[in-house]
GROMACS .gro file of C-alpha atoms in nm:
model
  306
    1UNK     CA    1   4.857   8.569   4.105
    2UNK     CA    2   4.608   8.433   3.855
    3UNK     CA    3   4.531   8.060   3.882
    4UNK     CA    4   4.581   7.858   3.679
    5UNK     CA    5   4.884   8.056   3.569
    6UNK     CA    6   4.813   8.020   3.196
    7UNK     CA    7   4.583   7.852   2.945
    8UNK     CA    8   4.637   7.873   2.571
    9UNK     CA    9   4.339   8.070   2.430
   10UNK     CA   10   4.361   7.911   2.083
   11UNK     CA   11   4.393   7.535   2.138
   12UNK     CA   12   4.380   7.514   2.521
   13UNK     CA   13   4.668   7.267   2.526
   14UNK     CA   14   4.969   7.454   2.669
   15UNK     CA   15   5.233   7.199   2.781
   16UNK     CA   16   5.609   7.153   2.834
   17UNK     CA   17   5.681   7.517   2.929
   18UNK     CA   18   6.020   7.682   2.928
   19UNK     CA   19   6.045   8.023   3.095
   20UNK     CA   20   6.318   8.270   2.996
   21UNK     CA   21   6.395   8.639   3.038
   22UNK     CA   22   6.363   8.830   2.710
   23UNK     CA   23   6.654   9.073   2.720
   24UNK     CA   24   6.528   9.278   2.429
   25UNK     CA   25   6.164   9.318   2.534
   26UNK     CA   26   6.250   9.334   2.906
   27UNK     CA   27   5.982   9.084   3.000
   28UNK     CA   28   5.954   8.716   3.085
   29UNK     CA   29   5.855   8.479   2.807
   30UNK     CA   30   5.699   8.137   2.832
   31UNK     CA   31   5.750   7.921   2.523
   32UNK     CA   32   5.560   7.596   2.520
   33UNK     CA   33   5.427   7.302   2.320
   34UNK     CA   34   5.103   7.429   2.169
   35UNK     CA   35   4.902   7.105   2.186
   36UNK     CA   36   4.575   7.116   1.993
   37UNK     CA   37   4.330   7.011   2.263
   38UNK     CA   38   4.032   7.149   2.069
   39UNK     CA   39   4.129   6.961   1.753
   40UNK     CA   40   3.901   6.674   1.658
   41UNK     CA   41   4.065   6.367   1.509
   42UNK     CA   42   4.176   6.009   1.572
   43UNK     CA   43   4.406   5.888   1.847
   44UNK     CA   44   4.697   6.122   1.928
   45UNK     CA   45   4.697   6.349   1.626
   46UNK     CA   46   4.613   6.637   1.862
   47UNK     CA   47   4.957   6.619   2.030
   48UNK     CA   48   5.126   6.632   1.689
   49UNK     CA   49   5.125   6.906   1.427
   50UNK     CA   50   5.202   7.144   1.712
   51UNK     CA   51   5.368   7.486   1.698
   52UNK     CA   52   5.555   7.654   1.982
   53UNK     CA   53   5.324   7.894   2.163
   54UNK     CA   54   5.445   8.216   2.325
   55UNK     CA   55   5.312   8.404   2.627
   56UNK     CA   56   5.474   8.707   2.790
   57UNK     CA   57   5.468   8.862   3.137
   58UNK     CA   58   5.558   9.219   3.223
   59UNK     CA   59   5.480   9.181   3.595
   60UNK     CA   60   5.736   8.923   3.703
   61UNK     CA   61   5.536   8.616   3.602
   62UNK     CA   62   5.218   8.692   3.793
   63UNK     CA   63   5.004   8.722   3.479
   64UNK     CA   64   5.065   8.605   3.122
   65UNK     CA   65   4.949   8.731   2.784
   66UNK     CA   66   4.925   8.502   2.482
   67UNK     CA   67   5.135   8.646   2.197
   68UNK     CA   68   5.124   8.388   1.918
   69UNK     CA   69   5.360   8.119   1.788
   70UNK     CA   70   5.723   8.106   1.687
   71UNK     CA   71   5.736   8.123   1.309
   72UNK     CA   72   6.004   8.041   1.053
   73UNK     CA   73   6.116   7.717   1.217
   74UNK     CA   74   6.021   7.488   0.927
   75UNK     CA   75   6.289   7.366   0.690
   76UNK     CA   76   6.074   7.129   0.485
   77UNK     CA   77   5.731   7.128   0.326
   78UNK     CA   78   5.409   7.058   0.510
   79UNK     CA   79   5.279   7.048   0.864
   80UNK     CA   80   5.525   6.900   1.111
   81UNK     CA   81   5.555   6.876   1.489
   82UNK     CA   82   5.750   7.083   1.743
   83UNK     CA   83   5.769   6.974   2.107
   84UNK     CA   84   5.932   7.070   2.437
   85UNK     CA   85   6.162   7.366   2.366
   86UNK     CA   86   6.474   7.423   2.575
   87UNK     CA   87   6.618   7.775   2.543
   88UNK     CA   88   6.932   7.918   2.698
   89UNK     CA   89   7.118   8.248   2.655
   90UNK     CA   90   7.491   8.234   2.590
   91UNK     CA   91   7.744   8.478   2.445
   92UNK     CA   92   7.490   8.708   2.282
   93UNK     CA   93   7.256   8.445   2.139
   94UNK     CA   94   6.957   8.241   2.242
   95UNK     CA   95   7.004   7.871   2.167
   96UNK     CA   96   6.694   7.658   2.130
   97UNK     CA   97   6.692   7.277   2.128
   98UNK     CA   98   6.351   7.151   2.027
   99UNK     CA   99   6.204   6.811   1.949
  100UNK     CA  100   6.099   6.779   1.584
  101UNK     CA  101   5.870   6.505   1.451
  102UNK     CA  102   5.812   6.464   1.079
  103UNK     CA  103   5.447   6.513   0.984
  104UNK     CA  104   5.141   6.462   1.205
  105UNK     CA  105   5.134   6.098   1.322
  106UNK     CA  106   4.818   5.957   1.480
  107UNK     CA  107   5.021   5.752   1.728
  108UNK     CA  108   5.371   5.748   1.881
  109UNK     CA  109   5.555   5.603   1.578
  110UNK     CA  110   5.688   5.930   1.436
  111UNK     CA  111   6.060   5.987   1.386
  112UNK     CA  112   6.175   6.228   1.658
  113UNK     CA  113   6.498   6.430   1.655
  114UNK     CA  114   6.634   6.729   1.845
  115UNK     CA  115   6.695   7.041   1.636
  116UNK     CA  116   6.918   7.337   1.719
  117UNK     CA  117   6.819   7.695   1.635
  118UNK     CA  118   6.973   8.031   1.731
  119UNK     CA  119   6.822   8.378   1.768
  120UNK     CA  120   6.922   8.725   1.883
  121UNK     CA  121   6.571   8.823   1.994
  122UNK     CA  122   6.361   8.508   2.062
  123UNK     CA  123   6.151   8.587   1.754
  124UNK     CA  124   6.360   8.532   1.442
  125UNK     CA  125   6.526   8.190   1.451
  126UNK     CA  126   6.801   8.043   1.234
  127UNK     CA  127   6.817   7.667   1.190
  128UNK     CA  128   7.163   7.529   1.275
  129UNK     CA  129   7.140   7.150   1.266
  130UNK     CA  130   6.960   6.831   1.357
  131UNK     CA  131   7.169   6.681   1.634
  132UNK     CA  132   7.331   6.347   1.555
  133UNK     CA  133   7.337   6.225   1.914
  134UNK     CA  134   7.149   5.901   1.838
  135UNK     CA  135   6.996   5.702   1.555
  136UNK     CA  136   6.699   5.631   1.784
  137UNK     CA  137   6.416   5.868   1.873
  138UNK     CA  138   6.534   6.143   2.107
  139UNK     CA  139   6.320   6.416   2.265
  140UNK     CA  140   6.303   6.662   2.556
  141UNK     CA  141   6.642   6.834   2.566
  142UNK     CA  142   6.773   7.016   2.873
  143UNK     CA  143   7.106   7.207   2.865
  144UNK     CA  144   7.321   7.324   3.156
  145UNK     CA  145   7.673   7.468   3.157
  146UNK     CA  146   7.920   7.272   3.369
  147UNK     CA  147   8.166   7.445   3.606
  148UNK     CA  148   8.450   7.364   3.363
  149UNK     CA  149   8.278   7.559   3.085
  150UNK     CA  150   8.152   7.258   2.891
  151UNK     CA  151   7.781   7.214   2.821
  152UNK     CA  152   7.585   6.902   2.902
  153UNK     CA  153   7.255   6.804   2.748
  154UNK     CA  154   7.014   6.560   2.909
  155UNK     CA  155   6.739   6.411   2.693
  156UNK     CA  156   6.492   6.124   2.668
  157UNK     CA  157   6.593   5.810   2.482
  158UNK     CA  158   6.430   5.467   2.529
  159UNK     CA  159   6.212   5.613   2.809
  160UNK     CA  160   6.527   5.694   3.010
  161UNK     CA  161   6.757   5.995   3.047
  162UNK     CA  162   7.074   6.004   2.839
  163UNK     CA  163   7.335   6.277   2.804
  164UNK     CA  164   7.565   6.444   2.553
  165UNK     CA  165   7.836   6.710   2.586
  166UNK     CA  166   7.956   7.008   2.385
  167UNK     CA  167   8.218   7.277   2.420
  168UNK     CA  168   8.045   7.521   2.184
  169UNK     CA  169   7.669   7.437   2.186
  170UNK     CA  170   7.690   7.328   1.820
  171UNK     CA  171   7.881   6.998   1.812
  172UNK     CA  172   7.744   6.740   2.055
  173UNK     CA  173   7.896   6.407   2.153
  174UNK     CA  174   7.683   6.140   2.327
  175UNK     CA  175   7.810   6.015   2.663
  176UNK     CA  176   7.548   5.749   2.742
  177UNK     CA  177   7.270   5.679   2.993
  178UNK     CA  178   7.226   5.879   3.315
  179UNK     CA  179   6.896   5.775   3.477
  180UNK     CA  180   6.769   5.427   3.390
  181UNK     CA  181   6.511   5.365   3.661
  182UNK     CA  182   6.141   5.345   3.577
  183UNK     CA  183   6.025   5.496   3.247
  184UNK     CA  184   6.017   5.875   3.231
  185UNK     CA  185   6.071   6.185   3.016
  186UNK     CA  186   6.130   6.559   3.041
  187UNK     CA  187   6.460   6.590   3.233
  188UNK     CA  188   6.539   6.932   3.380
  189UNK     CA  189   6.858   7.032   3.563
  190UNK     CA  190   6.916   7.331   3.793
  191UNK     CA  191   7.113   7.442   4.099
  192UNK     CA  192   6.941   7.542   4.424
  193UNK     CA  193   7.057   7.577   4.783
  194UNK     CA  194   7.404   7.431   4.723
  195UNK     CA  195   7.302   7.123   4.524
  196UNK     CA  196   7.245   7.030   4.163
  197UNK     CA  197   6.902   6.884   4.098
  198UNK     CA  198   6.760   6.673   3.816
  199UNK     CA  199   6.385   6.626   3.790
  200UNK     CA  200   6.211   6.386   3.553
  201UNK     CA  201   5.848   6.338   3.460
  202UNK     CA  202   5.766   5.985   3.576
  203UNK     CA  203   5.397   6.016   3.478
  204UNK     CA  204   5.315   5.992   3.850
  205UNK     CA  205   5.480   6.320   3.955
  206UNK     CA  206   5.832   6.458   3.920
  207UNK     CA  207   6.108   6.222   4.027
  208UNK     CA  208   6.391   6.408   4.200
  209UNK     CA  209   6.765   6.335   4.193
  210UNK     CA  210   7.047   6.526   4.365
  211UNK     CA  211   7.414   6.564   4.273
  212UNK     CA  212   7.729   6.741   4.386
  213UNK     CA  213   7.905   6.714   4.049
  214UNK     CA  214   7.636   6.689   3.776
  215UNK     CA  215   7.757   6.335   3.700
  216UNK     CA  216   7.657   6.108   3.990
  217UNK     CA  217   7.289   6.134   4.079
  218UNK     CA  218   7.107   5.998   4.385
  219UNK     CA  219   6.731   5.957   4.417
  220UNK     CA  220   6.594   6.230   4.641
  221UNK     CA  221   6.220   6.165   4.637
  222UNK     CA  222   5.923   6.279   4.429
  223UNK     CA  223   5.725   6.602   4.403
  224UNK     CA  224   5.396   6.709   4.240
  225UNK     CA  225   5.266   6.354   4.283
  226UNK     CA  226   4.976   6.450   4.509
  227UNK     CA  227   4.679   6.651   4.377
  228UNK     CA  228   4.668   7.018   4.463
  229UNK     CA  229   4.368   7.222   4.575
  230UNK     CA  230   4.413   7.521   4.345
  231UNK     CA  231   4.211   7.575   4.028
  232UNK     CA  232   4.301   7.319   3.758
  233UNK     CA  233   4.570   7.172   3.987
  234UNK     CA  234   4.402   6.853   4.106
  235UNK     CA  235   4.620   6.610   3.906
  236UNK     CA  236   4.989   6.518   3.887
  237UNK     CA  237   5.237   6.780   3.771
  238UNK     CA  238   5.381   6.706   3.427
  239UNK     CA  239   5.694   6.803   3.224
  240UNK     CA  240   5.837   7.095   3.421
  241UNK     CA  241   6.085   7.382   3.398
  242UNK     CA  242   6.254   7.553   3.693
  243UNK     CA  243   6.358   7.916   3.729
  244UNK     CA  244   6.609   7.988   4.007
  245UNK     CA  245   6.667   8.339   4.138
  246UNK     CA  246   6.918   8.359   4.418
  247UNK     CA  247   6.796   8.131   4.695
  248UNK     CA  248   6.447   8.097   4.548
  249UNK     CA  249   6.329   7.834   4.301
  250UNK     CA  250   6.001   7.818   4.111
  251UNK     CA  251   5.872   7.518   3.917
  252UNK     CA  252   5.652   7.569   3.612
  253UNK     CA  253   5.458   7.259   3.512
  254UNK     CA  254   5.138   7.158   3.339
  255UNK     CA  255   4.837   6.956   3.442
  256UNK     CA  256   4.550   6.778   3.269
  257UNK     CA  257   4.267   6.904   3.491
  258UNK     CA  258   4.013   6.669   3.333
  259UNK     CA  259   4.203   6.358   3.438
  260UNK     CA  260   4.114   6.365   3.807
  261UNK     CA  261   3.993   6.007   3.785
  262UNK     CA  262   4.319   5.885   3.630
  263UNK     CA  263   4.494   5.849   3.299
  264UNK     CA  264   4.286   5.664   3.042
  265UNK     CA  265   4.460   5.628   2.707
  266UNK     CA  266   4.138   5.531   2.529
  267UNK     CA  267   3.969   5.858   2.618
  268UNK     CA  268   3.987   6.133   2.358
  269UNK     CA  269   3.747   6.397   2.486
  270UNK     CA  270   3.830   6.766   2.505
  271UNK     CA  271   3.831   6.752   2.886
  272UNK     CA  272   4.085   6.469   2.869
  273UNK     CA  273   4.308   6.668   2.632
  274UNK     CA  274   4.303   7.022   2.769
  275UNK     CA  275   4.591   7.139   2.990
  276UNK     CA  276   4.690   7.428   3.217
  277UNK     CA  277   5.025   7.577   3.318
  278UNK     CA  278   5.086   7.606   3.692
  279UNK     CA  279   5.369   7.735   3.911
  280UNK     CA  280   5.476   7.644   4.264
  281UNK     CA  281   5.765   7.731   4.492
  282UNK     CA  282   6.048   7.486   4.558
  283UNK     CA  283   6.220   7.449   4.895
  284UNK     CA  284   6.511   7.244   5.023
  285UNK     CA  285   6.455   7.096   5.369
  286UNK     CA  286   6.746   6.906   5.525
  287UNK     CA  287   6.888   6.830   5.183
  288UNK     CA  288   6.557   6.717   5.033
  289UNK     CA  289   6.376   6.903   4.755
  290UNK     CA  290   6.013   6.961   4.848
  291UNK     CA  291   5.720   7.139   4.688
  292UNK     CA  292   5.392   7.232   4.857
  293UNK     CA  293   5.182   7.320   4.553
  294UNK     CA  294   4.906   7.463   4.774
  295UNK     CA  295   5.133   7.704   4.961
  296UNK     CA  296   5.057   8.067   4.881
  297UNK     CA  297   5.339   8.290   4.757
  298UNK     CA  298   5.395   8.598   4.544
  299UNK     CA  299   5.564   8.535   4.211
  300UNK     CA  300   5.777   8.836   4.119
  301UNK     CA  301   6.061   8.726   3.895
  302UNK     CA  302   6.334   8.986   3.855
  303UNK     CA  303   6.513   9.083   3.534
  304UNK     CA  304   6.790   8.840   3.440
  305UNK     CA  305   7.043   9.011   3.213
  306UNK     CA  306   7.339   8.792   3.310
   0.00000   0.00000   0.00000
């Protein structure tokens, strides 16, 4: 397996990956925030004006080929910002929930909303709506189908995790806060080894919570908080996605390899900005989710046509 798993060859700022089986192409796709690490400019303009990058793998995730960006997502004039896609397959369609920021702000003051798109092939997308789940900024959607058939969305609002529910993936009703501990972003929910898990990016590693019912969550520890020894893996693991296959779970995350001495907001060098996608294996030991990012394993994701 190539390490790091992937670097964007255009802007070198691949972040916030989501990994999904492409049923039409019969290969795995990684769709990610295409941060512009090579872009010169003031403050945080480089994390705005971003497209959604696409990489594909025909060997089960071991190697990835850059394919381009998702096009046709704009519904208004100009250069705008797309972040942190969440994509699920349901009833013959891919549903994407993506953060959309108007324009290219230099700082964090942009208006952020979650948009819903649908596609039959992961390439051509039809805009459905901007979700009305809050009047405040909302980003980083994650969607999981509940045992009763309803869908729940977890997302970032006020630096905490909130939730909404839907019976059809189109009309969403907010249900309030879920995780209100220390500030965080990037919630991701999955089931592994008999438990439901929720991980959040606490900017010091991935905070872990466990649940039996997808409603009540208990703190279960933290992972990806200690530097790894692999190439480009010597910093905390950021905004992650998890792919579960049977009893095996794999976490895809990104790092800022140039930040080995810490996070300095006033730095704006290319080495500070660039990022790499990594993958590690998840394990459950006595009811605790653990991740040894240095442990060797073979990544060979199987087709997922469910």
